[in-house]
Amino acid sequence: MLPPNNQLNLCFAHVAYRFGDRFAARSTGIRFVEVRDRAALDAAIGGCDVLVCSGLWRNDLPAIAPRLKFVQSASAGTDQYDREVFRAHGMRLASGQGVNANAVSEHAIALMLALLRRIPEARDNQAKRFWRGMMGDFAKREDEAGGKTAVVVGLGRIGGRIARLCKALGMTVVGVRQNVAGGAEGADEVHSFRDLNSVLPRADFLILACPLTDETRGLVNAAALAALKPTAQVINVARGRVVDEPAIVSALQEGRIAGAALDVTADEPLPAESPLWDMPNVLITPHTGGETHMYEDNVLDFMMENIARLQRGEAALVNKIV
């Protein structure tokens, strides 16, 4: 399906990631181009057999890419790719699922610990050169993870590792996943999505690590937030639209939950007028949970394995979508 390496042409298309630099360091001898915008992608795609892409993808690209046979998504999410377009053009598609499992799970734990240890407040005080004294008020004092309960929604590679990391911190972990038969993945117990609201009153932290699907869109709605206790906090490293954003804004403003740490929002970048920016009980990171020094190399490992399989005529791919 794919030509041998000495005839193969790759295209890396991403606004920021440095796939070209990391691929060149491998000295494979395979020709490649790297583009940063859609105009450059349009100009390059006609001569390419393989494309590594995520946000720059458009479903009209196959019409101007007669050689293109395989797309390696640089992201775990593949909502932007029309499967029927791939089938119609005889093209293959694989996701980057798992490429950032370590990064995102560690980011979720970092956000949780930042809220527990009041790190954002300490950083703000540092900027003001303010040395806060010892705190008598329990509500304003730092806390610790041991003995707390985390409800982790989604127990795939990311959520499963979050569960195991929470256990290492001495927490009780309640897992929630679409298919309970998929296993607990380190959680103390596992429940289905339909039982989410029944376990939420136990949560000190609600940690979201599920994919965005028809079933999970708006899963954390007003009713779910009302089921949380006032001291609970929400961590979202999934997708912004898993949460009903107006509902969580209201819950935060009215003190019905204690706080939130959000790596993802319904609209990205988060609009300047969003009240989330100014809330003292909200920590925002700009969808950087998956970014590490290792990201490009992890994607390239998947790509190279899939190229080798396609060159051998194999149908199975790592993270096959089409």
Coordinates of C-alpha atoms in Angstrom, one line a residue:
M1 CA 0.0 0.0 0.0
L2 CA 2.9 2.4 0.7
P3 CA 6.1 2.6 -1.3
P4 CA 9.5 1.7 0.3
N5 CA 11.3 4.3 2.4
N6 CA 13.5 5.5 -0.5
Q7 CA 10.3 6.4 -2.4
L8 CA 8.2 7.6 0.5
N9 CA 7.3 11.3 1.0
L10 CA 6.0 12.5 4.4
C11 CA 4.3 15.7 5.4
F12 CA 4.2 17.0 9.0
A13 CA 1.5 19.6 9.4
H14 CA 1.2 21.4 12.8
V15 CA 1.2 25.0 13.9
A16 CA 3.7 24.5 16.6
Y17 CA 5.1 21.0 17.1
R18 CA 8.6 20.3 15.8
F19 CA 8.1 16.9 14.1
G20 CA 10.6 17.7 11.4
D21 CA 13.4 18.3 13.9
R22 CA 12.7 15.2 15.8
F23 CA 12.3 13.1 12.6
A24 CA 15.5 14.3 11.1
A25 CA 17.3 13.2 14.2
R26 CA 16.3 9.6 13.4
S27 CA 18.3 9.6 10.1
T28 CA 15.8 7.4 8.3
G29 CA 16.6 8.8 4.9
I30 CA 12.8 9.3 4.3
R31 CA 12.0 12.6 2.5
F32 CA 9.7 15.0 4.4
V33 CA 8.3 18.5 4.4
E34 CA 7.0 20.4 7.4
V35 CA 4.3 23.0 7.2
R36 CA 2.7 25.4 9.7
D37 CA -0.5 26.6 8.0
R38 CA -3.2 25.5 5.7
A39 CA -1.9 27.4 2.6
A40 CA 1.4 25.6 2.9
L41 CA -0.3 22.3 3.5
D42 CA -2.3 22.7 0.3
A43 CA 0.8 23.4 -1.6
A44 CA 2.7 20.4 -0.2
I45 CA 0.1 17.7 0.1
G46 CA -0.1 16.7 -3.6
G47 CA 3.3 15.0 -3.4
C48 CA 2.9 13.2 -0.1
D49 CA 2.1 9.6 0.7
V50 CA 1.8 10.1 4.5
L51 CA 0.5 13.0 6.5
V52 CA 0.9 13.7 10.2
C53 CA -1.7 16.2 11.2
S54 CA -4.3 17.2 13.7
G55 CA -5.9 20.7 13.7
L56 CA -4.8 21.6 10.2
W57 CA -6.8 18.7 8.7
R58 CA -9.7 19.5 6.3
N59 CA -11.9 16.8 4.8
D60 CA -11.5 18.3 1.3
L61 CA -7.7 17.6 1.3
P62 CA -8.0 14.1 -0.3
A63 CA -9.3 15.7 -3.4
I64 CA -6.0 17.5 -4.0
A65 CA -3.8 14.7 -2.6
P66 CA -3.7 11.8 -5.2
R67 CA -0.8 10.1 -3.5
L68 CA -2.0 10.3 0.1
K69 CA -2.6 6.9 1.6
F70 CA -2.2 7.2 5.3
V71 CA -2.9 9.9 7.9
Q72 CA -1.4 9.6 11.3
S73 CA -3.3 11.8 13.7
A74 CA -1.1 13.7 16.0
S75 CA -3.8 13.8 18.6
A76 CA -6.0 11.2 20.4
G77 CA -9.1 12.9 19.2
T78 CA -10.2 12.2 15.7
D79 CA -13.6 14.1 15.5
Q80 CA -12.2 16.3 12.7
Y81 CA -11.7 13.4 10.3
D82 CA -14.7 12.2 8.2
R83 CA -14.4 8.5 8.1
E84 CA -16.5 8.2 4.9
V85 CA -14.1 10.5 3.1
F86 CA -11.2 8.2 4.0
R87 CA -13.1 5.1 2.8
A88 CA -14.1 6.8 -0.4
H89 CA -10.5 7.6 -1.2
G90 CA -9.0 4.3 0.0
M91 CA -7.0 6.0 2.7
R92 CA -6.1 4.8 6.2
L93 CA -6.3 6.7 9.5
A94 CA -4.8 6.0 12.9
S95 CA -5.2 8.1 16.0
G96 CA -2.5 9.2 18.5
Q97 CA -4.4 7.6 21.4
G98 CA -2.1 7.0 24.3
V99 CA 0.7 9.2 23.0
N100 CA 0.1 11.6 25.8
A101 CA -1.3 9.3 28.4
N102 CA 1.6 9.9 30.8
A103 CA 1.6 13.7 30.2
V104 CA -2.2 14.2 30.7
S105 CA -2.5 11.9 33.7
E106 CA 0.4 13.7 35.4
H107 CA -1.1 17.1 34.5
A108 CA -4.4 16.1 36.1
I109 CA -2.6 15.1 39.3
A110 CA -0.6 18.4 39.1
L111 CA -3.8 20.4 38.9
M112 CA -5.3 18.5 41.8
L113 CA -2.2 19.0 44.0
A114 CA -2.1 22.7 43.0
L115 CA -5.6 23.1 44.3
L116 CA -4.9 21.1 47.5
R117 CA -1.7 23.0 48.2
R118 CA -3.1 26.4 47.1
I119 CA -0.2 26.9 44.7
P120 CA -2.0 29.5 42.5
E121 CA -2.7 31.6 45.6
A122 CA 1.0 31.3 46.6
R123 CA 2.1 32.4 43.1
D124 CA -0.2 35.4 43.3
N125 CA 1.2 36.3 46.7
Q126 CA 4.7 36.0 45.3
A127 CA 3.9 38.5 42.6
K128 CA 2.6 40.9 45.3
R129 CA 5.7 40.2 47.5
F130 CA 3.2 39.2 50.2
W131 CA 4.3 36.6 52.9
R132 CA 1.2 35.0 54.2
G133 CA 1.3 34.0 57.8
M134 CA 0.1 30.8 59.4
M135 CA -3.6 30.1 58.8
G136 CA -6.1 29.3 61.5
D137 CA -9.1 29.1 59.2
F138 CA -9.4 25.5 57.9
A139 CA -11.3 26.7 54.8
K140 CA -8.2 28.8 53.7
R141 CA -5.5 26.3 54.8
E142 CA -3.6 23.9 52.5
D143 CA -4.8 20.3 52.4
E144 CA -3.5 16.9 51.5
A145 CA -4.6 14.1 49.2
G146 CA -4.4 11.1 51.6
G147 CA -7.9 10.0 52.7
K148 CA -9.7 12.0 50.0
T149 CA -12.0 10.4 47.3
A150 CA -11.5 10.9 43.6
V151 CA -14.3 10.1 41.2
V152 CA -12.5 9.5 37.9
V153 CA -14.7 9.6 34.8
G154 CA -13.1 7.6 31.9
L155 CA -10.7 4.7 32.7
G156 CA -8.8 4.5 29.4
R157 CA -5.1 4.9 29.3
I158 CA -5.2 8.4 30.8
G159 CA -8.0 7.8 33.4
G160 CA -6.5 4.4 34.4
R161 CA -3.2 6.0 35.1
I162 CA -4.9 8.9 37.0
A163 CA -6.6 6.2 39.1
R164 CA -3.3 4.5 39.9
L165 CA -1.6 7.8 40.7
C166 CA -4.4 8.8 43.1
K167 CA -4.1 5.4 44.8
A168 CA -0.4 6.1 45.3
L169 CA -1.3 9.3 47.1
G170 CA -3.5 7.3 49.5
M171 CA -6.8 8.3 48.0
T172 CA -10.0 6.2 47.4
V173 CA -10.8 6.0 43.7
V174 CA -14.2 5.5 42.3
G175 CA -14.1 4.8 38.5
V176 CA -16.8 5.7 36.1
R177 CA -16.7 4.3 32.5
Q178 CA -19.0 3.5 29.6
N179 CA -18.3 -0.2 29.8
V180 CA -18.0 -1.5 33.3
A181 CA -16.8 -4.8 32.0
G182 CA -13.7 -3.0 30.8
G183 CA -12.3 -3.2 34.3
A184 CA -11.4 -1.0 37.2
E185 CA -7.9 -0.1 36.0
G186 CA -6.6 0.5 39.5
A187 CA -9.8 2.1 40.9
D188 CA -11.3 0.6 44.1
E189 CA -14.6 0.2 42.3
V190 CA -16.2 1.0 38.9
H191 CA -19.6 2.2 37.8
S192 CA -21.3 3.1 34.5
F193 CA -22.0 6.6 33.2
R194 CA -25.7 6.2 34.1
D195 CA -24.7 5.8 37.8
L196 CA -22.5 8.9 37.8
N197 CA -24.8 11.1 39.9
S198 CA -25.2 8.4 42.5
V199 CA -21.5 8.4 43.3
L200 CA -20.8 12.1 43.0
P201 CA -21.8 12.9 46.6
R202 CA -18.7 11.0 47.7
A203 CA -16.3 13.0 45.6
D204 CA -13.7 15.3 47.0
F205 CA -12.4 15.6 43.4
L206 CA -14.3 14.9 40.2
I207 CA -11.6 14.2 37.6
L208 CA -12.7 14.0 33.9
A209 CA -10.6 12.0 31.5
C210 CA -13.2 10.6 29.1
P211 CA -13.5 11.2 25.3
L212 CA -16.1 13.5 23.9
T213 CA -18.9 11.4 22.5
D214 CA -22.7 11.8 22.2
E215 CA -23.0 10.1 25.6
T216 CA -20.4 12.3 27.4
R217 CA -21.3 15.7 25.9
G218 CA -22.7 17.7 28.8
L219 CA -22.3 14.7 31.1
V220 CA -21.4 17.1 34.0
N221 CA -24.5 19.2 33.9
A222 CA -26.4 21.2 36.5
A223 CA -27.8 18.0 38.1
A224 CA -24.4 16.4 38.3
L225 CA -22.9 19.5 39.9
A226 CA -25.7 19.7 42.4
A227 CA -24.9 16.2 43.5
L228 CA -21.4 17.3 44.5
K229 CA -20.7 18.4 48.0
P230 CA -19.8 22.1 48.5
T231 CA -16.2 21.2 49.3
A232 CA -15.7 19.2 46.0
Q233 CA -13.5 20.4 43.2
V234 CA -13.6 19.5 39.4
I235 CA -10.6 18.7 37.3
N236 CA -11.1 18.5 33.5
V237 CA -8.4 17.1 31.3
A238 CA -11.0 15.6 28.9
R239 CA -12.8 17.9 26.5
G240 CA -14.5 21.2 27.4
R241 CA -17.9 20.2 26.3
V242 CA -18.0 17.2 28.6
V243 CA -19.0 19.9 31.1
D244 CA -22.0 22.2 30.8
E245 CA -19.9 25.4 31.1
P246 CA -22.7 27.9 32.1
A247 CA -23.7 25.4 34.8
I248 CA -20.2 25.1 36.3
V249 CA -19.8 28.9 36.2
S250 CA -23.0 29.2 38.2
A251 CA -21.9 26.5 40.7
L252 CA -18.6 28.2 41.2
Q253 CA -20.0 31.7 41.5
E254 CA -22.6 30.6 44.0
G255 CA -20.2 28.5 46.1
R256 CA -22.0 25.2 45.4
I257 CA -18.6 23.7 44.6
A258 CA -15.3 24.8 46.0
G259 CA -13.2 25.1 42.8
A260 CA -12.1 23.8 39.5
A261 CA -9.0 23.3 37.5
L262 CA -9.6 23.3 33.7
D263 CA -7.2 22.4 31.0
V264 CA -10.0 22.4 28.4
T265 CA -13.0 24.7 27.9
A266 CA -16.1 24.7 25.6
D267 CA -14.5 27.2 23.3
E268 CA -10.8 27.4 22.8
P269 CA -9.1 29.8 23.3
L270 CA -11.3 30.6 26.3
P271 CA -13.1 33.9 25.3
A272 CA -11.7 37.0 27.0
E273 CA -15.2 37.8 28.4
S274 CA -15.5 34.4 30.2
P275 CA -16.1 34.8 33.9
L276 CA -13.8 31.8 34.5
W277 CA -10.7 34.0 33.9
D278 CA -11.3 36.1 37.0
M279 CA -12.5 33.5 39.5
P280 CA -10.1 33.0 42.4
N281 CA -11.3 29.4 42.8
V282 CA -10.5 28.4 39.2
L283 CA -7.1 27.4 37.8
I284 CA -6.9 27.4 34.0
T285 CA -4.2 25.9 31.8
P286 CA -4.5 26.4 28.0
H287 CA -5.1 22.8 26.8
T288 CA -1.4 22.0 27.5
G289 CA -2.0 18.8 29.5
G290 CA -0.6 16.7 26.7
E291 CA 2.5 18.7 25.9
T292 CA 5.9 17.4 26.9
H293 CA 9.4 17.2 25.5
M294 CA 8.5 13.6 24.4
Y295 CA 5.3 14.4 22.4
E296 CA 6.7 14.5 18.9
D297 CA 8.8 11.3 19.4
N298 CA 5.8 9.4 20.8
V299 CA 3.7 10.3 17.7
L300 CA 6.6 9.4 15.4
D301 CA 7.0 6.0 17.1
F302 CA 3.3 5.3 16.2
M303 CA 3.8 6.6 12.7
M304 CA 6.9 4.5 12.0
E305 CA 5.2 1.4 13.2
N306 CA 2.1 2.0 11.1
I307 CA 4.2 2.8 8.0
A308 CA 6.0 -0.5 8.4
R309 CA 2.8 -2.4 8.7
L310 CA 1.3 -0.7 5.6
Q311 CA 4.5 -1.4 3.6
R312 CA 4.0 -5.1 4.5
G313 CA 0.4 -5.0 3.4
E314 CA -1.0 -5.5 6.9
A315 CA -4.5 -4.4 7.7
A316 CA -4.0 -3.9 11.5
L317 CA -2.7 -0.5 12.6
V318 CA -1.7 0.9 16.0
N319 CA -4.9 2.8 17.0
K320 CA -6.6 2.0 13.7
I321 CA -9.6 4.3 12.9
V322 CA -10.1 3.5 9.2

